[in-house]
Amino acid sequence: MPRDREPLSVGRVIGDVLDPFTKSISLRVNYNSREVNNGCELKPSHVVNQPRVDIGGEDLRTFYTLVMVDPDAPSPSNPNLREYLHW
């Protein structure tokens, strides 16, 4: 998929929050039994609690930093809380 059509670019996460990057490990985020994918929408009631996060990688000595953002919080026209700690 071309970068300009990827959900992270369309949602202005890449460019506003993150510099362009190349994926190097797998990442899985679940709220209860619902897996989060780029571009999916979740209701506030689904994301009240902290998610389960599984980060892949072969070297268990490597540490990663995870930052989760809500690119349209509180609304798409005024995303001033996109980098707020929501839980």
Short mmCIF file of N, CA, C and O in Angstrom, two decimals:
data_model
loop_
_atom_site.label_atom_id
_atom_site.label_comp_id
_atom_site.label_asym_id
_atom_site.label_seq_id
_atom_site.Cartn_x
_atom_site.Cartn_y
_atom_site.Cartn_z
N MET A 1 0.86 -1.18 0.00
CA MET A 1 0.00 0.00 0.00
C MET A 1 0.90 1.24 0.00
O MET A 1 1.80 1.35 0.81
N PRO A 2 0.65 2.20 -0.88
CA PRO A 2 1.46 3.42 -0.89
C PRO A 2 1.34 4.16 0.43
O PRO A 2 0.29 4.17 1.07
N ARG A 3 2.45 4.77 0.87
CA ARG A 3 2.49 5.42 2.18
C ARG A 3 1.39 6.47 2.33
O ARG A 3 0.83 6.63 3.41
N ASP A 4 1.05 7.21 1.26
CA ASP A 4 0.04 8.26 1.39
C ASP A 4 -1.36 7.71 1.59
O ASP A 4 -2.28 8.45 1.89
N ARG A 5 -1.56 6.38 1.46
CA ARG A 5 -2.88 5.79 1.67
C ARG A 5 -2.91 4.96 2.95
O ARG A 5 -3.94 4.41 3.29
N GLU A 6 -1.79 4.82 3.64
CA GLU A 6 -1.77 4.07 4.88
C GLU A 6 -2.55 4.83 5.94
O GLU A 6 -2.48 6.06 6.02
N PRO A 7 -3.30 4.11 6.79
CA PRO A 7 -4.11 4.79 7.82
C PRO A 7 -3.31 5.72 8.72
O PRO A 7 -3.82 6.77 9.12
N LEU A 8 -2.07 5.38 9.04
CA LEU A 8 -1.28 6.27 9.91
C LEU A 8 -0.93 7.57 9.21
O LEU A 8 -0.79 8.61 9.85
N SER A 9 -0.79 7.55 7.89
CA SER A 9 -0.53 8.78 7.14
C SER A 9 -1.82 9.57 6.95
O SER A 9 -1.84 10.79 7.12
N VAL A 10 -2.89 8.87 6.61
CA VAL A 10 -4.18 9.54 6.42
C VAL A 10 -4.63 10.21 7.71
O VAL A 10 -5.13 11.33 7.70
N GLY A 11 -4.42 9.54 8.85
CA GLY A 11 -4.79 10.10 10.15
C GLY A 11 -3.79 11.11 10.68
O GLY A 11 -3.94 11.60 11.78
N ARG A 12 -2.77 11.43 9.89
CA ARG A 12 -1.73 12.40 10.21
C ARG A 12 -0.91 12.02 11.44
O ARG A 12 -0.32 12.88 12.08
N VAL A 13 -0.89 10.73 11.79
CA VAL A 13 -0.01 10.28 12.86
C VAL A 13 1.43 10.37 12.35
O VAL A 13 2.30 10.92 13.00
N ILE A 14 1.65 9.80 11.14
CA ILE A 14 2.96 9.96 10.50
C ILE A 14 2.99 11.36 9.90
O ILE A 14 2.15 11.72 9.10
N GLY A 15 3.92 12.13 10.34
CA GLY A 15 4.03 13.51 9.90
C GLY A 15 3.82 14.47 11.06
O GLY A 15 4.64 15.34 11.29
N ASP A 16 2.72 14.28 11.81
CA ASP A 16 2.44 15.15 12.96
C ASP A 16 3.01 14.60 14.26
O ASP A 16 3.54 15.34 15.08
N VAL A 17 2.88 13.30 14.48
CA VAL A 17 3.31 12.68 15.73
C VAL A 17 4.63 11.92 15.54
O VAL A 17 5.52 12.01 16.37
N LEU A 18 4.74 11.19 14.46
CA LEU A 18 5.91 10.37 14.17
C LEU A 18 6.54 10.75 12.85
O LEU A 18 5.83 11.15 11.92
N ASP A 19 7.85 10.58 12.76
CA ASP A 19 8.52 10.67 11.47
C ASP A 19 8.25 9.37 10.71
O ASP A 19 7.95 8.34 11.32
N PRO A 20 8.36 9.39 9.38
CA PRO A 20 8.20 8.14 8.62
C PRO A 20 9.17 7.07 9.15
O PRO A 20 10.28 7.37 9.57
N PHE A 21 8.72 5.81 9.15
CA PHE A 21 9.53 4.72 9.69
C PHE A 21 9.30 3.45 8.89
O PHE A 21 8.34 3.34 8.13
N THR A 22 10.18 2.50 9.10
CA THR A 22 10.05 1.17 8.51
C THR A 22 9.78 0.20 9.65
O THR A 22 10.51 0.17 10.64
N LYS A 23 8.72 -0.58 9.51
CA LYS A 23 8.35 -1.56 10.53
C LYS A 23 9.48 -2.59 10.67
O LYS A 23 9.97 -3.11 9.68
N SER A 24 9.87 -2.87 11.91
CA SER A 24 10.97 -3.82 12.12
C SER A 24 10.59 -5.00 13.01
O SER A 24 11.29 -6.00 13.03
N ILE A 25 9.48 -4.91 13.76
CA ILE A 25 9.03 -6.01 14.61
C ILE A 25 7.51 -6.08 14.54
O ILE A 25 6.85 -5.16 14.07
N SER A 26 6.95 -7.18 15.04
CA SER A 26 5.49 -7.30 15.06
C SER A 26 4.94 -6.68 16.34
O SER A 26 5.62 -6.60 17.36
N LEU A 27 3.72 -6.21 16.26
CA LEU A 27 3.05 -5.57 17.38
C LEU A 27 1.59 -5.96 17.34
O LEU A 27 0.94 -5.87 16.28
N ARG A 28 1.05 -6.39 18.47
CA ARG A 28 -0.37 -6.75 18.56
C ARG A 28 -0.95 -6.07 19.79
O ARG A 28 -0.38 -6.15 20.88
N VAL A 29 -2.07 -5.36 19.60
CA VAL A 29 -2.75 -4.66 20.69
C VAL A 29 -4.18 -5.17 20.74
O VAL A 29 -4.87 -5.19 19.72
N ASN A 30 -4.63 -5.58 21.92
CA ASN A 30 -5.99 -6.08 22.11
C ASN A 30 -6.66 -5.38 23.28
O ASN A 30 -6.06 -5.24 24.35
N TYR A 31 -7.88 -4.94 23.06
CA TYR A 31 -8.76 -4.48 24.13
C TYR A 31 -9.76 -5.60 24.33
O TYR A 31 -10.60 -5.84 23.46
N ASN A 32 -9.65 -6.29 25.45
CA ASN A 32 -10.42 -7.51 25.70
C ASN A 32 -10.15 -8.48 24.55
O ASN A 32 -9.04 -8.88 24.35
N SER A 33 -11.12 -8.82 23.77
CA SER A 33 -10.89 -9.78 22.68
C SER A 33 -10.80 -9.09 21.32
O SER A 33 -10.68 -9.76 20.30
N ARG A 34 -10.85 -7.78 21.27
CA ARG A 34 -10.84 -7.06 20.00
C ARG A 34 -9.43 -6.57 19.66
O ARG A 34 -8.84 -5.79 20.41
N GLU A 35 -8.91 -7.05 18.53
CA GLU A 35 -7.57 -6.64 18.11
C GLU A 35 -7.64 -5.29 17.40
O GLU A 35 -8.53 -5.04 16.59
N VAL A 36 -6.69 -4.44 17.70
CA VAL A 36 -6.61 -3.12 17.11
C VAL A 36 -5.74 -3.19 15.86
O VAL A 36 -4.65 -3.75 15.90
N ASN A 37 -6.22 -2.63 14.77
CA ASN A 37 -5.46 -2.53 13.53
C ASN A 37 -5.44 -1.08 13.09
O ASN A 37 -6.33 -0.30 13.44
N ASN A 38 -4.44 -0.71 12.30
CA ASN A 38 -4.36 0.66 11.80
C ASN A 38 -5.65 1.04 11.10
O ASN A 38 -6.14 0.31 10.24
N GLY A 39 -6.19 2.16 11.49
CA GLY A 39 -7.38 2.67 10.83
C GLY A 39 -8.69 2.19 11.40
O GLY A 39 -9.74 2.66 10.99
N CYS A 40 -8.68 1.26 12.37
CA CYS A 40 -9.96 0.79 12.91
C CYS A 40 -10.47 1.81 13.94
O CYS A 40 -9.70 2.55 14.53
N GLU A 41 -11.76 1.84 14.10
CA GLU A 41 -12.38 2.74 15.05
C GLU A 41 -12.91 1.94 16.23
O GLU A 41 -13.52 0.90 16.05
N LEU A 42 -12.66 2.44 17.44
CA LEU A 42 -13.14 1.80 18.65
C LEU A 42 -13.98 2.79 19.45
O LEU A 42 -13.64 3.97 19.53
N LYS A 43 -15.04 2.31 20.04
CA LYS A 43 -15.88 3.15 20.88
C LYS A 43 -15.19 3.40 22.21
O LYS A 43 -14.42 2.56 22.69
N PRO A 44 -15.45 4.54 22.84
CA PRO A 44 -14.84 4.82 24.15
C PRO A 44 -15.08 3.71 25.17
O PRO A 44 -14.20 3.41 25.97
N SER A 45 -16.24 3.08 25.11
CA SER A 45 -16.54 2.00 26.07
C SER A 45 -15.63 0.79 25.87
O SER A 45 -15.43 0.01 26.79
N HIS A 46 -15.08 0.62 24.67
CA HIS A 46 -14.18 -0.51 24.40
C HIS A 46 -12.76 -0.27 24.89
O HIS A 46 -12.01 -1.22 25.06
N VAL A 47 -12.39 0.98 25.08
CA VAL A 47 -11.00 1.31 25.41
C VAL A 47 -10.85 1.94 26.80
O VAL A 47 -9.88 2.64 27.06
N VAL A 48 -11.78 1.66 27.68
CA VAL A 48 -11.73 2.22 29.03
C VAL A 48 -10.52 1.68 29.79
O VAL A 48 -9.83 2.41 30.48
N ASN A 49 -10.25 0.39 29.64
CA ASN A 49 -9.16 -0.24 30.36
C ASN A 49 -7.90 -0.31 29.51
O ASN A 49 -7.96 -0.27 28.28
N GLN A 50 -6.79 -0.45 30.18
CA GLN A 50 -5.50 -0.57 29.51
C GLN A 50 -5.50 -1.82 28.62
O GLN A 50 -6.00 -2.86 29.00
N PRO A 51 -4.93 -1.72 27.42
CA PRO A 51 -4.94 -2.87 26.50
C PRO A 51 -3.84 -3.88 26.84
O PRO A 51 -2.91 -3.58 27.58
N ARG A 52 -3.94 -5.05 26.24
CA ARG A 52 -2.86 -6.03 26.27
C ARG A 52 -2.01 -5.76 25.04
O ARG A 52 -2.52 -5.67 23.93
N VAL A 53 -0.70 -5.64 25.24
CA VAL A 53 0.22 -5.34 24.15
C VAL A 53 1.26 -6.45 24.06
O VAL A 53 1.91 -6.77 25.06
N ASP A 54 1.39 -7.05 22.88
CA ASP A 54 2.41 -8.07 22.63
C ASP A 54 3.35 -7.53 21.57
O ASP A 54 2.91 -7.18 20.46
N ILE A 55 4.64 -7.47 21.92
CA ILE A 55 5.65 -6.96 21.01
C ILE A 55 6.55 -8.12 20.63
O ILE A 55 7.10 -8.80 21.51
N GLY A 56 6.70 -8.35 19.32
CA GLY A 56 7.55 -9.43 18.84
C GLY A 56 9.01 -9.04 18.88
O GLY A 56 9.40 -8.01 19.44
N GLY A 57 9.81 -9.85 18.29
CA GLY A 57 11.25 -9.60 18.27
C GLY A 57 11.96 -10.85 18.74
O GLY A 57 11.43 -11.61 19.54
N GLU A 58 13.14 -11.05 18.25
CA GLU A 58 13.87 -12.27 18.55
C GLU A 58 14.80 -12.13 19.74
O GLU A 58 15.07 -13.09 20.44
N ASP A 59 15.30 -10.94 19.98
CA ASP A 59 16.28 -10.72 21.04
C ASP A 59 15.56 -10.21 22.29
O ASP A 59 15.12 -9.08 22.34
N LEU A 60 15.45 -11.06 23.29
CA LEU A 60 14.72 -10.69 24.51
C LEU A 60 15.47 -9.67 25.35
O LEU A 60 14.94 -9.15 26.32
N ARG A 61 16.70 -9.34 24.98
CA ARG A 61 17.46 -8.32 25.69
C ARG A 61 17.17 -6.92 25.15
O ARG A 61 17.63 -5.93 25.70
N THR A 62 16.40 -6.83 24.08
CA THR A 62 16.09 -5.54 23.46
C THR A 62 14.83 -4.97 24.10
O THR A 62 13.84 -5.67 24.27
N PHE A 63 14.87 -3.70 24.45
CA PHE A 63 13.72 -3.02 25.03
C PHE A 63 13.12 -2.08 24.00
O PHE A 63 13.83 -1.50 23.18
N TYR A 64 11.81 -1.92 24.04
CA TYR A 64 11.10 -1.07 23.10
C TYR A 64 10.27 -0.05 23.87
O TYR A 64 9.84 -0.30 24.99
N THR A 65 10.02 1.07 23.23
CA THR A 65 9.13 2.08 23.79
C THR A 65 7.86 2.08 22.96
O THR A 65 7.92 2.12 21.73
N LEU A 66 6.74 2.05 23.61
CA LEU A 66 5.45 2.05 22.93
C LEU A 66 4.71 3.32 23.29
O LEU A 66 4.55 3.64 24.47
N VAL A 67 4.27 4.05 22.28
CA VAL A 67 3.48 5.25 22.47
C VAL A 67 2.20 5.07 21.67
O VAL A 67 2.25 4.81 20.47
N MET A 68 1.07 5.14 22.35
CA MET A 68 -0.21 5.01 21.66
C MET A 68 -0.86 6.38 21.60
O MET A 68 -0.85 7.13 22.57
N VAL A 69 -1.40 6.72 20.43
CA VAL A 69 -2.06 8.00 20.26
C VAL A 69 -3.46 7.78 19.70
O VAL A 69 -3.74 6.77 19.07
N ASP A 70 -4.31 8.73 19.94
CA ASP A 70 -5.65 8.76 19.36
C ASP A 70 -5.65 9.95 18.42
O ASP A 70 -5.76 11.09 18.86
N PRO A 71 -5.47 9.73 17.12
CA PRO A 71 -5.23 10.82 16.19
C PRO A 71 -6.36 11.83 16.03
O PRO A 71 -6.14 12.90 15.51
N ASP A 72 -7.55 11.51 16.52
CA ASP A 72 -8.65 12.47 16.37
C ASP A 72 -9.33 12.77 17.71
O ASP A 72 -10.50 13.07 17.76
N ALA A 73 -8.57 12.74 18.79
CA ALA A 73 -9.16 13.03 20.10
C ALA A 73 -9.04 14.52 20.42
O ALA A 73 -7.98 15.09 20.26
N PRO A 74 -10.06 15.16 20.88
CA PRO A 74 -11.40 14.66 21.11
C PRO A 74 -12.27 14.64 19.85
O PRO A 74 -13.32 14.03 19.84
N SER A 75 -11.81 15.30 18.78
CA SER A 75 -12.58 15.28 17.53
C SER A 75 -11.62 15.47 16.36
O SER A 75 -10.54 16.05 16.53
N PRO A 76 -12.01 15.03 15.16
CA PRO A 76 -11.13 15.19 14.00
C PRO A 76 -10.82 16.66 13.68
O PRO A 76 -9.73 16.97 13.22
N SER A 77 -11.74 17.56 13.96
CA SER A 77 -11.50 18.97 13.65
C SER A 77 -10.67 19.69 14.72
O SER A 77 -10.15 20.77 14.47
N ASN A 78 -10.54 19.06 15.91
CA ASN A 78 -9.77 19.66 16.99
C ASN A 78 -9.02 18.56 17.76
O ASN A 78 -9.36 18.23 18.89
N PRO A 79 -7.97 17.98 17.14
CA PRO A 79 -7.30 16.84 17.77
C PRO A 79 -6.25 17.24 18.82
O PRO A 79 -5.15 16.71 18.84
N ASN A 80 -6.59 18.17 19.69
CA ASN A 80 -5.60 18.68 20.65
C ASN A 80 -5.29 17.71 21.79
O ASN A 80 -4.37 17.95 22.57
N LEU A 81 -5.99 16.59 21.91
CA LEU A 81 -5.70 15.58 22.93
C LEU A 81 -5.14 14.30 22.32
O LEU A 81 -5.13 13.25 22.97
N ARG A 82 -4.64 14.36 21.09
CA ARG A 82 -4.17 13.15 20.41
C ARG A 82 -3.00 12.50 21.14
O ARG A 82 -2.82 11.30 21.04
N GLU A 83 -2.20 13.24 21.87
CA GLU A 83 -1.05 12.67 22.57
C GLU A 83 -1.25 12.66 24.08
O GLU A 83 -0.29 12.58 24.83
N TYR A 84 -2.46 12.67 24.53
CA TYR A 84 -2.81 12.66 25.95
C TYR A 84 -2.83 11.21 26.45
O TYR A 84 -3.23 10.30 25.72
N LEU A 85 -2.40 10.97 27.68
CA LEU A 85 -2.45 9.63 28.26
C LEU A 85 -3.91 9.33 28.60
O LEU A 85 -4.46 9.86 29.57
N HIS A 86 -4.56 8.53 27.78
CA HIS A 86 -5.99 8.28 27.91
C HIS A 86 -6.36 7.27 28.98
O HIS A 86 -7.47 7.20 29.43
N TRP A 87 -5.42 6.40 29.40
CA TRP A 87 -5.71 5.43 30.47
C TRP A 87 -4.51 5.31 31.35
O TRP A 87 -3.43 5.69 31.11
#
